[in-house]
A tleap script that builds the chain and sets N, CA, C and O, in Angstrom:
source leaprc.protein.ff14SB
mol = sequence {
  NMET LEU GLU GLY ILE LEU TRP LEU PRO LEU
  LEU GLY VAL PHE GLY TRP LEU PHE TRP ALA
  GLY ARG GLN GLU TYR GLY ARG ARG GLU ALA
  TYR ARG SER TRP ALA GLU SER PHE GLU ARG
  HIE SER TYR ASP ARG ARG VAL LEU VAL GLY
  GLN GLN GLY ASP ARG LEU ILE TRP ALA GLN
  PRO THR THR ALA VAL PRO GLN VAL LEU HIE
  THR VAL PRO LEU SER GLN LEU LEU GLU VAL
  GLN LEU LEU ILE ASP GLY ASN PRO TRP GLU
  CYS PRO ASP ASP ILE LEU PRO LEU GLN VAL
  ARG ASP VAL ARG LEU ILE LEU GLY ASP ARG
  ASP GLY GLN ARG TRP GLU ILE ALA PHE GLU
  ASP LYS ALA ILE ALA ARG ASN TRP TRP VAL
  TYR VAL ARG SER GLN ILE HIE ALA VAL CPRO
}
set mol.1.N position { -32.766 165.632 -44.834 }
set mol.1.CA position { -32.209 164.729 -43.840 }
set mol.1.C position { -31.331 165.571 -43.158 }
set mol.1.O position { -31.479 165.450 -41.942 }
set mol.2.N position { -30.509 166.344 -43.462 }
set mol.2.CA position { -29.647 167.139 -42.651 }
set mol.2.C position { -30.375 167.948 -41.685 }
set mol.2.O position { -30.030 167.988 -40.504 }
set mol.3.N position { -31.343 168.575 -42.132 }
set mol.3.CA position { -32.328 169.504 -41.218 }
set mol.3.C position { -32.860 168.597 -40.271 }
set mol.3.O position { -32.974 169.153 -39.179 }
set mol.4.N position { -33.208 167.486 -40.265 }
set mol.4.CA position { -33.908 166.440 -39.477 }
set mol.4.C position { -32.811 166.132 -38.421 }
set mol.4.O position { -33.138 166.002 -37.241 }
set mol.5.N position { -31.491 166.009 -38.825 }
set mol.5.CA position { -30.326 165.744 -37.700 }
set mol.5.C position { -30.091 166.827 -36.937 }
set mol.5.O position { -29.756 166.630 -35.769 }
set mol.6.N position { -30.208 168.106 -37.404 }
set mol.6.CA position { -29.801 169.272 -36.822 }
set mol.6.C position { -31.130 169.541 -35.602 }
set mol.6.O position { -30.947 170.053 -34.498 }
set mol.7.N position { -32.219 169.137 -36.044 }
set mol.7.CA position { -33.419 169.416 -34.926 }
set mol.7.C position { -33.590 168.270 -33.902 }
set mol.7.O position { -34.471 168.344 -33.046 }
set mol.8.N position { -32.814 167.287 -33.979 }
set mol.8.CA position { -32.655 166.230 -33.101 }
set mol.8.C position { -32.406 166.668 -31.565 }
set mol.8.O position { -33.126 166.488 -30.583 }
set mol.9.N position { -31.543 167.102 -31.645 }
set mol.9.CA position { -30.804 167.814 -30.119 }
set mol.9.C position { -32.064 168.603 -29.586 }
set mol.9.O position { -32.527 168.388 -28.465 }
set mol.10.N position { -32.581 169.523 -30.456 }
set mol.10.CA position { -33.663 170.354 -29.884 }
set mol.10.C position { -34.747 169.450 -29.536 }
set mol.10.O position { -35.415 169.692 -28.530 }
set mol.11.N position { -34.983 168.486 -30.222 }
set mol.11.CA position { -36.555 167.489 -29.784 }
set mol.11.C position { -35.728 167.172 -28.272 }
set mol.11.O position { -36.197 167.669 -27.248 }
set mol.12.N position { -34.602 166.404 -28.211 }
set mol.12.CA position { -34.155 165.824 -26.862 }
set mol.12.C position { -34.551 166.777 -25.724 }
set mol.12.O position { -35.276 166.385 -24.810 }
set mol.13.N position { -34.016 168.181 -25.789 }
set mol.13.CA position { -34.223 169.264 -25.001 }
set mol.13.C position { -35.660 169.367 -24.656 }
set mol.13.O position { -35.980 169.368 -23.468 }
set mol.14.N position { -36.459 169.444 -25.489 }
set mol.14.CA position { -38.094 169.429 -25.300 }
set mol.14.C position { -38.411 168.285 -24.412 }
set mol.14.O position { -39.136 168.438 -23.429 }
set mol.15.N position { -37.943 167.263 -24.696 }
set mol.15.CA position { -38.528 165.890 -24.214 }
set mol.15.C position { -37.873 166.221 -22.564 }
set mol.15.O position { -38.652 166.134 -21.616 }
set mol.16.N position { -36.769 166.505 -22.382 }
set mol.16.CA position { -36.283 166.679 -20.918 }
set mol.16.C position { -36.961 167.936 -20.163 }
set mol.16.O position { -37.149 168.005 -18.949 }
set mol.17.N position { -37.266 168.839 -21.048 }
set mol.17.CA position { -38.171 169.883 -20.301 }
set mol.17.C position { -39.339 169.340 -19.866 }
set mol.17.O position { -39.724 169.490 -18.707 }
set mol.18.N position { -40.115 168.543 -20.926 }
set mol.18.CA position { -41.340 167.964 -20.418 }
set mol.18.C position { -41.238 166.920 -19.388 }
set mol.18.O position { -42.187 166.790 -18.615 }
set mol.19.N position { -40.255 166.195 -19.283 }
set mol.19.CA position { -40.063 165.267 -18.204 }
set mol.19.C position { -39.904 166.060 -16.778 }
set mol.19.O position { -40.531 165.682 -15.788 }
set mol.20.N position { -39.123 167.057 -16.750 }
set mol.20.CA position { -38.737 167.885 -15.533 }
set mol.20.C position { -39.947 168.531 -15.165 }
set mol.20.O position { -40.196 168.539 -13.960 }
set mol.21.N position { -40.732 169.061 -15.915 }
set mol.21.CA position { -41.945 169.642 -15.573 }
set mol.21.C position { -43.103 168.770 -15.063 }
set mol.21.O position { -43.923 169.229 -14.267 }
set mol.22.N position { -43.167 167.520 -15.519 }
set mol.22.CA position { -44.131 166.591 -14.857 }
set mol.22.C position { -43.608 166.247 -13.716 }
set mol.22.O position { -44.414 166.149 -12.790 }
set mol.23.N position { -42.237 165.979 -13.430 }
set mol.23.CA position { -41.762 165.763 -12.025 }
set mol.23.C position { -42.028 166.891 -11.015 }
set mol.23.O position { -42.485 166.666 -9.895 }
set mol.24.N position { -41.724 168.097 -11.464 }
set mol.24.CA position { -41.970 169.024 -10.460 }
set mol.24.C position { -43.653 169.243 -10.284 }
set mol.24.O position { -44.133 169.521 -9.185 }
set mol.25.N position { -44.422 169.094 -11.418 }
set mol.25.CA position { -45.975 169.015 -10.929 }
set mol.25.C position { -46.244 168.104 -10.316 }
set mol.25.O position { -47.167 168.354 -9.541 }
set mol.26.N position { -45.763 166.767 -10.243 }
set mol.26.CA position { -46.041 165.691 -9.375 }
set mol.26.C position { -45.443 165.873 -7.922 }
set mol.26.O position { -46.016 165.246 -7.031 }
set mol.27.N position { -44.522 166.539 -7.631 }
set mol.27.CA position { -44.174 167.074 -6.193 }
set mol.27.C position { -44.844 168.140 -5.758 }
set mol.27.O position { -44.921 168.256 -4.535 }
set mol.28.N position { -45.392 169.019 -6.480 }
set mol.28.CA position { -46.492 170.005 -6.067 }
set mol.28.C position { -47.626 169.233 -5.618 }
set mol.28.O position { -48.024 169.364 -4.460 }
set mol.29.N position { -48.206 168.407 -6.461 }
set mol.29.CA position { -49.555 167.730 -6.093 }
set mol.29.C position { -49.367 167.146 -4.613 }
set mol.29.O position { -50.099 167.435 -3.667 }
set mol.30.N position { -48.150 166.185 -4.560 }
set mol.30.CA position { -48.061 165.372 -3.516 }
set mol.30.C position { -47.964 166.451 -2.401 }
set mol.30.O position { -48.479 166.134 -1.329 }
set mol.31.N position { -47.422 167.597 -2.480 }
set mol.31.CA position { -47.254 168.485 -1.316 }
set mol.31.C position { -48.868 168.937 -0.941 }
set mol.31.O position { -49.401 168.864 0.166 }
set mol.32.N position { -49.418 169.384 -2.109 }
set mol.32.CA position { -50.763 169.870 -1.606 }
set mol.32.C position { -51.663 168.786 -0.925 }
set mol.32.O position { -52.456 169.117 -0.043 }
set mol.33.N position { -51.568 167.802 -1.239 }
set mol.33.CA position { -52.522 166.550 -0.430 }
set mol.33.C position { -51.617 166.509 1.011 }
set mol.33.O position { -52.333 166.435 2.010 }
set mol.34.N position { -50.225 166.545 1.259 }
set mol.34.CA position { -49.729 166.378 2.291 }
set mol.34.C position { -49.870 167.414 3.196 }
set mol.34.O position { -49.859 167.088 4.383 }
set mol.35.N position { -50.018 168.743 2.884 }
set mol.35.CA position { -50.099 170.104 3.478 }
set mol.35.C position { -51.487 170.134 3.969 }
set mol.35.O position { -51.691 171.003 4.817 }
set mol.36.N position { -52.601 169.314 3.608 }
set mol.36.CA position { -53.950 169.518 4.067 }
set mol.36.C position { -54.126 169.353 5.534 }
set mol.36.O position { -55.063 169.943 6.069 }
set mol.37.N position { -53.374 168.658 6.198 }
set mol.37.CA position { -53.500 168.239 7.761 }
set mol.37.C position { -52.717 169.068 8.566 }
set mol.37.O position { -52.565 168.817 9.761 }
set mol.38.N position { -52.103 170.229 7.912 }
set mol.38.CA position { -50.966 171.353 8.844 }
set mol.38.C position { -51.784 172.617 8.948 }
set mol.38.O position { -52.550 173.131 8.133 }
set mol.39.N position { -51.409 173.000 10.209 }
set mol.39.CA position { -51.937 174.548 10.389 }
set mol.39.C position { -51.199 175.355 9.589 }
set mol.39.O position { -51.751 176.233 8.925 }
set mol.40.N position { -49.580 175.113 9.548 }
set mol.40.CA position { -48.657 175.954 8.858 }
set mol.40.C position { -47.929 175.166 7.975 }
set mol.40.O position { -47.438 174.126 8.415 }
set mol.41.N position { -47.757 175.491 6.735 }
set mol.41.CA position { -46.712 174.761 5.734 }
set mol.41.C position { -46.172 175.426 4.772 }
set mol.41.O position { -46.549 176.551 4.442 }
set mol.42.N position { -45.181 174.755 4.199 }
set mol.42.CA position { -44.305 175.761 3.022 }
set mol.42.C position { -43.717 174.462 2.303 }
set mol.42.O position { -43.421 173.346 2.731 }
set mol.43.N position { -43.668 175.034 1.079 }
set mol.43.CA position { -42.904 174.234 0.021 }
set mol.43.C position { -41.842 174.897 -0.600 }
set mol.43.O position { -41.856 175.983 -1.178 }
set mol.44.N position { -40.624 173.867 -0.353 }
set mol.44.CA position { -39.252 174.247 -0.924 }
set mol.44.C position { -38.872 173.245 -1.894 }
set mol.44.O position { -39.167 172.056 -1.769 }
set mol.45.N position { -38.282 173.680 -2.765 }
set mol.45.CA position { -37.767 172.427 -3.735 }
set mol.45.C position { -36.818 171.314 -2.991 }
set mol.45.O position { -36.676 170.170 -3.421 }
set mol.46.N position { -36.171 171.844 -1.766 }
set mol.46.CA position { -35.338 170.720 -1.081 }
set mol.46.C position { -35.961 170.251 0.105 }
set mol.46.O position { -35.484 169.265 0.668 }
set mol.47.N position { -37.040 170.868 0.596 }
set mol.47.CA position { -37.745 170.376 1.665 }
set mol.47.C position { -39.119 170.780 1.779 }
set mol.47.O position { -39.472 171.821 1.225 }
set mol.48.N position { -40.121 169.929 2.576 }
set mol.48.CA position { -41.385 170.529 2.892 }
set mol.48.C position { -41.511 170.456 4.450 }
set mol.48.O position { -41.320 169.428 5.099 }
set mol.49.N position { -41.871 171.720 4.991 }
set mol.49.CA position { -41.948 171.871 6.362 }
set mol.49.C position { -43.509 172.184 6.772 }
set mol.49.O position { -44.266 172.867 6.084 }
set mol.50.N position { -43.764 171.715 7.707 }
set mol.50.CA position { -45.227 171.821 8.329 }
set mol.50.C position { -45.269 171.783 9.863 }
set mol.50.O position { -44.396 171.273 10.564 }
set mol.51.N position { -46.429 172.406 10.321 }
set mol.51.CA position { -46.318 172.491 11.825 }
set mol.51.C position { -47.859 172.151 12.146 }
set mol.51.O position { -48.777 172.832 11.688 }
set mol.52.N position { -48.039 171.126 12.908 }
set mol.52.CA position { -49.164 170.415 13.068 }
set mol.52.C position { -49.296 170.458 14.754 }
set mol.52.O position { -48.566 169.747 15.445 }
set mol.53.N position { -50.221 171.292 15.296 }
set mol.53.CA position { -50.139 171.391 16.779 }
set mol.53.C position { -49.025 171.994 17.339 }
set mol.53.O position { -48.672 173.162 17.179 }
set mol.54.N position { -48.327 170.876 18.203 }
set mol.54.CA position { -46.903 171.279 18.669 }
set mol.54.C position { -45.759 170.508 18.206 }
set mol.54.O position { -44.696 170.326 18.800 }
set mol.55.N position { -46.135 170.063 17.021 }
set mol.55.CA position { -44.921 169.206 16.170 }
set mol.55.C position { -44.645 169.933 14.952 }
set mol.55.O position { -45.566 170.371 14.261 }
set mol.56.N position { -43.159 170.119 14.583 }
set mol.56.CA position { -42.632 170.576 13.473 }
set mol.56.C position { -42.222 169.228 12.846 }
set mol.56.O position { -41.589 168.318 13.383 }
set mol.57.N position { -42.711 169.295 11.613 }
set mol.57.CA position { -42.503 167.938 10.723 }
set mol.57.C position { -41.877 168.558 9.429 }
set mol.57.O position { -42.407 169.536 8.901 }
set mol.58.N position { -40.554 167.883 8.839 }
set mol.58.CA position { -40.031 168.245 7.445 }
set mol.58.C position { -40.083 166.884 6.821 }
set mol.58.O position { -40.077 165.799 7.402 }
set mol.59.N position { -40.136 167.128 5.549 }
set mol.59.CA position { -40.047 165.807 4.523 }
set mol.59.C position { -39.441 166.135 3.527 }
set mol.59.O position { -39.244 167.319 3.257 }
set mol.60.N position { -39.030 165.157 2.794 }
set mol.60.CA position { -38.453 165.387 1.355 }
set mol.60.C position { -39.559 165.438 0.427 }
set mol.60.O position { -40.550 164.730 0.606 }
set mol.61.N position { -39.440 166.361 -0.721 }
set mol.61.CA position { -40.478 166.309 -1.653 }
set mol.61.C position { -40.185 165.061 -2.812 }
set mol.61.O position { -39.106 164.905 -3.384 }
set mol.62.N position { -41.326 164.275 -3.000 }
set mol.62.CA position { -41.307 163.233 -3.978 }
set mol.62.C position { -42.468 163.396 -4.711 }
set mol.62.O position { -43.338 164.161 -4.294 }
set mol.63.N position { -42.619 162.719 -5.857 }
set mol.63.CA position { -43.903 162.722 -6.693 }
set mol.63.C position { -44.868 161.673 -6.149 }
set mol.63.O position { -46.017 161.621 -6.588 }
set mol.64.N position { -44.471 160.903 -5.281 }
set mol.64.CA position { -45.441 160.115 -4.614 }
set mol.64.C position { -45.839 160.993 -3.041 }
set mol.64.O position { -45.754 162.214 -2.904 }
set mol.65.N position { -46.274 160.016 -1.970 }
set mol.65.CA position { -46.271 160.786 -0.699 }
set mol.65.C position { -44.897 161.359 -0.147 }
set mol.65.O position { -43.987 160.531 -0.129 }
set mol.66.N position { -44.647 162.406 0.224 }
set mol.66.CA position { -43.495 162.970 0.804 }
set mol.66.C position { -42.841 162.025 1.767 }
set mol.66.O position { -43.469 161.219 2.454 }
set mol.67.N position { -41.820 162.144 1.772 }
set mol.67.CA position { -41.008 160.973 2.619 }
set mol.67.C position { -40.569 162.095 3.996 }
set mol.67.O position { -39.904 163.121 3.851 }
set mol.68.N position { -41.055 161.653 5.132 }
set mol.68.CA position { -40.786 162.287 6.495 }
set mol.68.C position { -39.625 162.066 6.967 }
set mol.68.O position { -39.254 160.927 7.252 }
set mol.69.N position { -38.888 163.119 7.116 }
set mol.69.CA position { -37.429 162.982 7.611 }
set mol.69.C position { -37.619 163.015 9.086 }
set mol.69.O position { -37.253 162.004 9.687 }
set mol.70.N position { -38.082 163.909 9.721 }
set mol.70.CA position { -38.120 164.019 11.300 }
set mol.70.C position { -39.364 164.998 11.618 }
set mol.70.O position { -39.930 165.772 10.846 }
set mol.71.N position { -39.634 164.727 13.033 }
set mol.71.CA position { -40.686 165.144 13.697 }
set mol.71.C position { -40.139 165.504 14.985 }
set mol.71.O position { -39.447 164.778 15.700 }
set mol.72.N position { -40.565 166.869 15.253 }
set mol.72.CA position { -39.815 167.613 16.472 }
set mol.72.C position { -41.058 168.120 17.134 }
set mol.72.O position { -41.891 168.782 16.514 }
set mol.73.N position { -41.189 167.779 18.505 }
set mol.73.CA position { -42.257 168.882 19.227 }
set mol.73.C position { -41.575 170.101 19.551 }
set mol.73.O position { -40.443 170.092 20.034 }
set mol.74.N position { -42.299 171.288 19.273 }
set mol.74.CA position { -41.857 172.545 19.469 }
set mol.74.C position { -41.318 172.871 20.970 }
set mol.74.O position { -40.268 173.469 21.205 }
set mol.75.N position { -42.231 172.369 21.946 }
set mol.75.CA position { -41.895 172.429 23.273 }
set mol.75.C position { -40.570 171.980 23.648 }
set mol.75.O position { -39.938 172.544 24.541 }
set mol.76.N position { -40.042 170.806 22.882 }
set mol.76.CA position { -38.687 170.472 23.267 }
set mol.76.C position { -37.557 171.146 22.786 }
set mol.76.O position { -36.430 170.954 23.243 }
set mol.77.N position { -37.878 172.115 21.665 }
set mol.77.CA position { -36.818 172.713 21.187 }
set mol.77.C position { -36.288 173.753 22.061 }
set mol.77.O position { -37.026 174.492 22.711 }
set mol.78.N position { -34.844 173.827 22.085 }
set mol.78.CA position { -34.300 174.925 22.987 }
set mol.78.C position { -33.594 175.882 22.206 }
set mol.78.O position { -33.243 176.817 22.925 }
set mol.79.N position { -33.245 176.022 21.017 }
set mol.79.CA position { -32.471 176.660 20.093 }
set mol.79.C position { -32.992 176.490 18.790 }
set mol.79.O position { -33.528 175.448 18.415 }
set mol.80.N position { -32.825 177.618 18.016 }
set mol.80.CA position { -33.097 177.738 16.478 }
set mol.80.C position { -31.896 178.769 16.226 }
set mol.80.O position { -31.575 179.707 16.956 }
set mol.81.N position { -31.269 178.342 14.930 }
set mol.81.CA position { -30.390 179.252 14.314 }
set mol.81.C position { -30.771 179.172 12.806 }
set mol.81.O position { -31.290 178.168 12.319 }
set mol.82.N position { -30.465 180.349 12.069 }
set mol.82.CA position { -30.544 180.504 10.532 }
set mol.82.C position { -28.982 180.518 10.364 }
set mol.82.O position { -28.287 181.262 11.057 }
set mol.83.N position { -28.454 179.676 9.427 }
set mol.83.CA position { -27.305 179.885 8.686 }
set mol.83.C position { -27.370 180.178 7.214 }
set mol.83.O position { -28.018 179.465 6.447 }
set mol.84.N position { -26.753 181.137 6.861 }
set mol.84.CA position { -26.657 181.685 5.637 }
set mol.84.C position { -25.179 181.668 5.117 }
set mol.84.O position { -24.372 182.521 5.484 }
set mol.85.N position { -24.886 180.743 4.319 }
set mol.85.CA position { -23.605 180.451 3.586 }
set mol.85.C position { -22.538 179.924 4.871 }
set mol.85.O position { -21.316 180.035 4.775 }
set mol.86.N position { -23.083 179.462 5.818 }
set mol.86.CA position { -22.436 178.901 6.847 }
set mol.86.C position { -22.161 180.107 7.978 }
set mol.86.O position { -21.258 179.958 8.801 }
set mol.87.N position { -22.865 181.123 7.969 }
set mol.87.CA position { -22.661 182.298 8.972 }
set mol.87.C position { -23.932 182.365 9.642 }
set mol.87.O position { -24.921 182.405 8.910 }
set mol.88.N position { -24.117 182.386 10.965 }
set mol.88.CA position { -25.188 182.786 11.686 }
set mol.88.C position { -25.889 184.118 11.245 }
set mol.88.O position { -25.225 185.121 10.986 }
set mol.89.N position { -27.022 184.093 11.183 }
set mol.89.CA position { -27.915 185.222 10.940 }
set mol.89.C position { -28.728 185.504 11.985 }
set mol.89.O position { -29.527 184.644 12.355 }
set mol.90.N position { -28.653 186.853 12.683 }
set mol.90.CA position { -29.352 187.194 13.897 }
set mol.90.C position { -30.346 188.194 13.744 }
set mol.90.O position { -31.082 188.478 14.689 }
set mol.91.N position { -30.453 188.862 12.430 }
set mol.91.CA position { -31.321 189.933 12.479 }
set mol.91.C position { -32.653 189.662 11.380 }
set mol.91.O position { -32.677 189.702 10.150 }
set mol.92.N position { -33.676 189.385 12.333 }
set mol.92.CA position { -34.956 189.094 11.567 }
set mol.92.C position { -35.526 190.180 10.598 }
set mol.92.O position { -36.144 189.852 9.585 }
set mol.93.N position { -35.294 191.508 10.946 }
set mol.93.CA position { -35.755 192.399 10.125 }
set mol.93.C position { -34.667 192.828 9.001 }
set mol.93.O position { -34.994 193.748 8.252 }
set mol.94.N position { -33.672 192.357 8.870 }
set mol.94.CA position { -32.701 192.970 7.787 }
set mol.94.C position { -32.811 192.118 6.625 }
set mol.94.O position { -32.969 190.898 6.679 }
set mol.95.N position { -32.727 192.767 5.636 }
set mol.95.CA position { -32.682 192.273 4.381 }
set mol.95.C position { -31.524 191.311 4.209 }
set mol.95.O position { -30.376 191.568 4.573 }
set mol.96.N position { -31.942 190.076 3.573 }
set mol.96.CA position { -31.176 189.014 3.357 }
set mol.96.C position { -30.119 189.329 2.180 }
set mol.96.O position { -30.383 190.095 1.254 }
set mol.97.N position { -29.016 188.719 2.306 }
set mol.97.CA position { -28.270 189.101 0.866 }
set mol.97.C position { -28.737 188.582 -0.247 }
set mol.97.O position { -29.451 187.581 -0.174 }
set mol.98.N position { -28.422 189.169 -1.504 }
set mol.98.CA position { -29.107 188.795 -2.890 }
set mol.98.C position { -28.332 187.407 -3.134 }
set mol.98.O position { -29.034 186.409 -3.296 }
set mol.99.N position { -27.061 187.285 -3.168 }
set mol.99.CA position { -26.499 185.935 -3.531 }
set mol.99.C position { -26.167 185.159 -2.309 }
set mol.99.O position { -25.402 185.509 -1.410 }
set mol.100.N position { -26.785 184.156 -2.390 }
set mol.100.CA position { -26.897 183.110 -1.225 }
set mol.100.C position { -26.662 181.583 -1.704 }
set mol.100.O position { -27.588 181.091 -2.347 }
set mol.101.N position { -25.784 180.963 -1.516 }
set mol.101.CA position { -25.551 179.573 -1.917 }
set mol.101.C position { -26.259 178.518 -0.953 }
set mol.101.O position { -26.875 177.567 -1.435 }
set mol.102.N position { -26.156 178.711 0.410 }
set mol.102.CA position { -26.690 177.585 1.205 }
set mol.102.C position { -27.443 178.242 2.319 }
set mol.102.O position { -27.029 179.264 2.866 }
set mol.103.N position { -28.642 177.591 2.669 }
set mol.103.CA position { -29.432 178.346 3.759 }
set mol.103.C position { -29.972 177.194 4.449 }
set mol.103.O position { -30.685 176.317 3.960 }
set mol.104.N position { -29.491 177.308 5.813 }
set mol.104.CA position { -30.015 175.930 6.802 }
set mol.104.C position { -30.550 176.417 8.004 }
set mol.104.O position { -30.135 177.442 8.545 }
set mol.105.N position { -31.434 175.733 8.429 }
set mol.105.CA position { -32.109 176.215 9.712 }
set mol.105.C position { -31.773 174.868 10.585 }
set mol.105.O position { -31.923 173.698 10.233 }
set mol.106.N position { -31.230 175.422 11.940 }
set mol.106.CA position { -30.459 174.655 12.726 }
set mol.106.C position { -31.371 174.583 13.887 }
set mol.106.O position { -31.676 175.613 14.487 }
set mol.107.N position { -31.901 173.226 14.296 }
set mol.107.CA position { -32.624 173.001 15.564 }
set mol.107.C position { -31.949 172.315 16.373 }
set mol.107.O position { -31.230 171.359 16.082 }
set mol.108.N position { -32.183 172.855 17.643 }
set mol.108.CA position { -31.446 171.952 18.929 }
set mol.108.C position { -32.601 171.560 20.031 }
set mol.108.O position { -33.441 172.403 20.346 }
set mol.109.N position { -32.603 170.476 20.501 }
set mol.109.CA position { -33.501 170.301 21.689 }
set mol.109.C position { -32.820 170.075 22.940 }
set mol.109.O position { -31.605 170.218 23.076 }
set mol.110.N position { -33.677 169.692 23.922 }
set mol.110.CA position { -33.109 169.789 25.301 }
set mol.110.C position { -32.353 168.518 25.608 }
set mol.110.O position { -31.733 168.491 26.671 }
set mol.111.N position { -32.325 167.502 24.846 }
set mol.111.CA position { -31.640 166.283 24.790 }
set mol.111.C position { -30.003 166.404 24.027 }
set mol.111.O position { -29.124 165.543 24.079 }
set mol.112.N position { -29.948 167.566 23.422 }
set mol.112.CA position { -28.429 167.990 22.791 }
set mol.112.C position { -28.738 167.326 21.261 }
set mol.112.O position { -27.748 167.123 20.558 }
set mol.113.N position { -29.790 167.054 20.835 }
set mol.113.CA position { -29.862 166.643 19.536 }
set mol.113.C position { -30.016 167.929 18.605 }
set mol.113.O position { -30.674 168.919 18.926 }
set mol.114.N position { -29.271 167.767 17.322 }
set mol.114.CA position { -29.435 168.945 16.395 }
set mol.114.C position { -29.767 168.315 15.105 }
set mol.114.O position { -29.324 167.245 14.689 }
set mol.115.N position { -30.573 169.081 14.540 }
set mol.115.CA position { -30.899 168.893 13.129 }
set mol.115.C position { -30.778 170.118 12.324 }
set mol.115.O position { -30.865 171.260 12.775 }
set mol.116.N position { -30.525 169.721 10.822 }
set mol.116.CA position { -30.413 170.906 9.848 }
set mol.116.C position { -31.414 170.735 8.944 }
set mol.116.O position { -31.790 169.580 8.745 }
set mol.117.N position { -31.934 171.634 8.348 }
set mol.117.CA position { -32.977 171.711 7.472 }
set mol.117.C position { -32.390 172.530 6.380 }
set mol.117.O position { -32.274 173.728 6.640 }
set mol.118.N position { -31.953 172.081 5.084 }
set mol.118.CA position { -31.626 172.795 4.171 }
set mol.118.C position { -32.579 173.294 3.144 }
set mol.118.O position { -33.316 172.565 2.480 }
set mol.119.N position { -32.520 174.445 3.070 }
set mol.119.CA position { -33.603 175.372 2.102 }
set mol.119.C position { -32.853 175.792 0.859 }
set mol.119.O position { -31.638 175.945 0.728 }
set mol.120.N position { -33.997 175.978 -0.193 }
set mol.120.CA position { -33.324 176.695 -1.465 }
set mol.120.C position { -33.762 177.910 -1.366 }
set mol.120.O position { -33.045 178.721 -1.952 }
set mol.121.N position { -34.812 178.408 -0.762 }
set mol.121.CA position { -35.523 179.660 -0.831 }
set mol.121.C position { -34.952 180.412 0.515 }
set mol.121.O position { -35.127 179.762 1.546 }
set mol.122.N position { -34.450 181.385 0.629 }
set mol.122.CA position { -34.223 182.204 1.921 }
set mol.122.C position { -35.148 182.635 2.775 }
set mol.122.O position { -35.111 182.606 4.005 }
set mol.123.N position { -36.169 183.126 1.905 }
set mol.123.CA position { -37.192 183.760 2.725 }
set mol.123.C position { -38.070 182.763 3.380 }
set mol.123.O position { -38.612 182.964 4.467 }
set mol.124.N position { -38.188 181.708 2.697 }
set mol.124.CA position { -39.093 180.520 3.493 }
set mol.124.C position { -38.359 180.299 4.962 }
set mol.124.O position { -38.913 180.274 6.061 }
set mol.125.N position { -36.917 180.143 4.654 }
set mol.125.CA position { -36.174 179.586 5.548 }
set mol.125.C position { -36.271 180.720 6.962 }
set mol.125.O position { -36.495 180.414 8.133 }
set mol.126.N position { -36.041 181.974 6.433 }
set mol.126.CA position { -36.153 183.137 7.706 }
set mol.126.C position { -37.541 183.020 8.004 }
set mol.126.O position { -37.773 182.958 9.211 }
set mol.127.N position { -38.557 182.971 7.228 }
set mol.127.CA position { -39.881 182.771 8.141 }
set mol.127.C position { -40.041 181.570 8.967 }
set mol.127.O position { -40.705 181.563 10.003 }
set mol.128.N position { -39.543 180.757 8.585 }
set mol.128.CA position { -39.554 179.535 9.717 }
set mol.128.C position { -38.503 179.734 11.039 }
set mol.128.O position { -38.617 179.216 12.150 }
set mol.129.N position { -37.576 180.540 10.612 }
set mol.129.CA position { -36.792 180.882 11.831 }
set mol.129.C position { -37.473 181.643 12.731 }
set mol.129.O position { -37.594 181.348 13.920 }
set mol.130.N position { -38.029 182.842 12.082 }
set mol.130.CA position { -38.821 183.878 12.900 }
set mol.130.C position { -39.811 183.053 13.842 }
set mol.130.O position { -39.896 183.179 15.064 }
set mol.131.N position { -40.522 182.207 13.053 }
set mol.131.CA position { -41.701 181.721 13.689 }
set mol.131.C position { -41.307 180.610 14.600 }
set mol.131.O position { -42.063 180.526 15.568 }
set mol.132.N position { -40.320 179.711 14.573 }
set mol.132.CA position { -39.919 178.759 15.577 }
set mol.132.C position { -39.371 179.579 16.859 }
set mol.132.O position { -39.547 179.244 18.030 }
set mol.133.N position { -38.655 180.745 16.393 }
set mol.133.CA position { -38.009 181.619 17.499 }
set mol.133.C position { -39.119 181.947 18.492 }
set mol.133.O position { -39.069 181.716 19.700 }
set mol.134.N position { -40.170 182.539 17.803 }
set mol.134.CA position { -41.295 183.069 18.554 }
set mol.134.C position { -41.858 182.036 19.313 }
set mol.134.O position { -42.289 182.409 20.404 }
set mol.135.N position { -42.001 180.632 19.006 }
set mol.135.CA position { -42.539 179.788 19.625 }
set mol.135.C position { -41.580 179.164 20.769 }
set mol.135.O position { -42.102 178.775 21.814 }
set mol.136.N position { -40.184 179.065 20.580 }
set mol.136.CA position { -39.512 178.745 21.441 }
set mol.136.C position { -39.403 179.877 22.838 }
set mol.136.O position { -39.330 179.465 23.996 }
set mol.137.N position { -39.407 181.119 22.523 }
set mol.137.CA position { -39.688 182.006 23.386 }
set mol.137.C position { -40.913 182.217 24.117 }
set mol.137.O position { -40.861 182.864 25.163 }
set mol.138.N position { -42.090 181.719 23.668 }
set mol.138.CA position { -43.392 181.900 24.149 }
set mol.138.C position { -43.295 180.690 25.056 }
set mol.138.O position { -43.874 180.816 26.135 }
set mol.139.N position { -42.721 179.631 24.845 }
set mol.139.CA position { -42.880 178.323 26.057 }
set mol.139.C position { -42.084 178.983 27.509 }
set mol.139.O position { -41.004 179.563 27.624 }
set mol.140.N position { -42.963 178.669 28.361 }
set mol.140.CA position { -42.034 179.077 29.655 }
set mol.140.C position { -41.006 178.072 30.052 }
set mol.140.O position { -40.265 178.291 31.010 }
savepdb mol mol.pdb
quit
């Protein structure tokens, strides 16, 4: 009986791991169906980002249909900035720091509106920063 009581917390840990795995799998499956209509898309645990024509769309990952947070036309964007731990990053070819706590992509449009997209994966954030920057500079 004592051995059973000692194994009970381990059973609880395995139950929680099973639940967390099913949640992550559900988010990934919802992302797969959401991303089918996009030309360019990426999955981050904090945010889903996709480009469809001239529109940049980001959504919150959920186990059901992702909840769209904002849609912005790329032609309306005036600035894009990558913040790593609150500091602007301006070197697209530089190696990103190893220890990063906060990565954000800041978008600003012609009307003065600004949006912050928080990422967990710094490489995904940098790739979007480089892409959006190239699109902004390509628009006359």
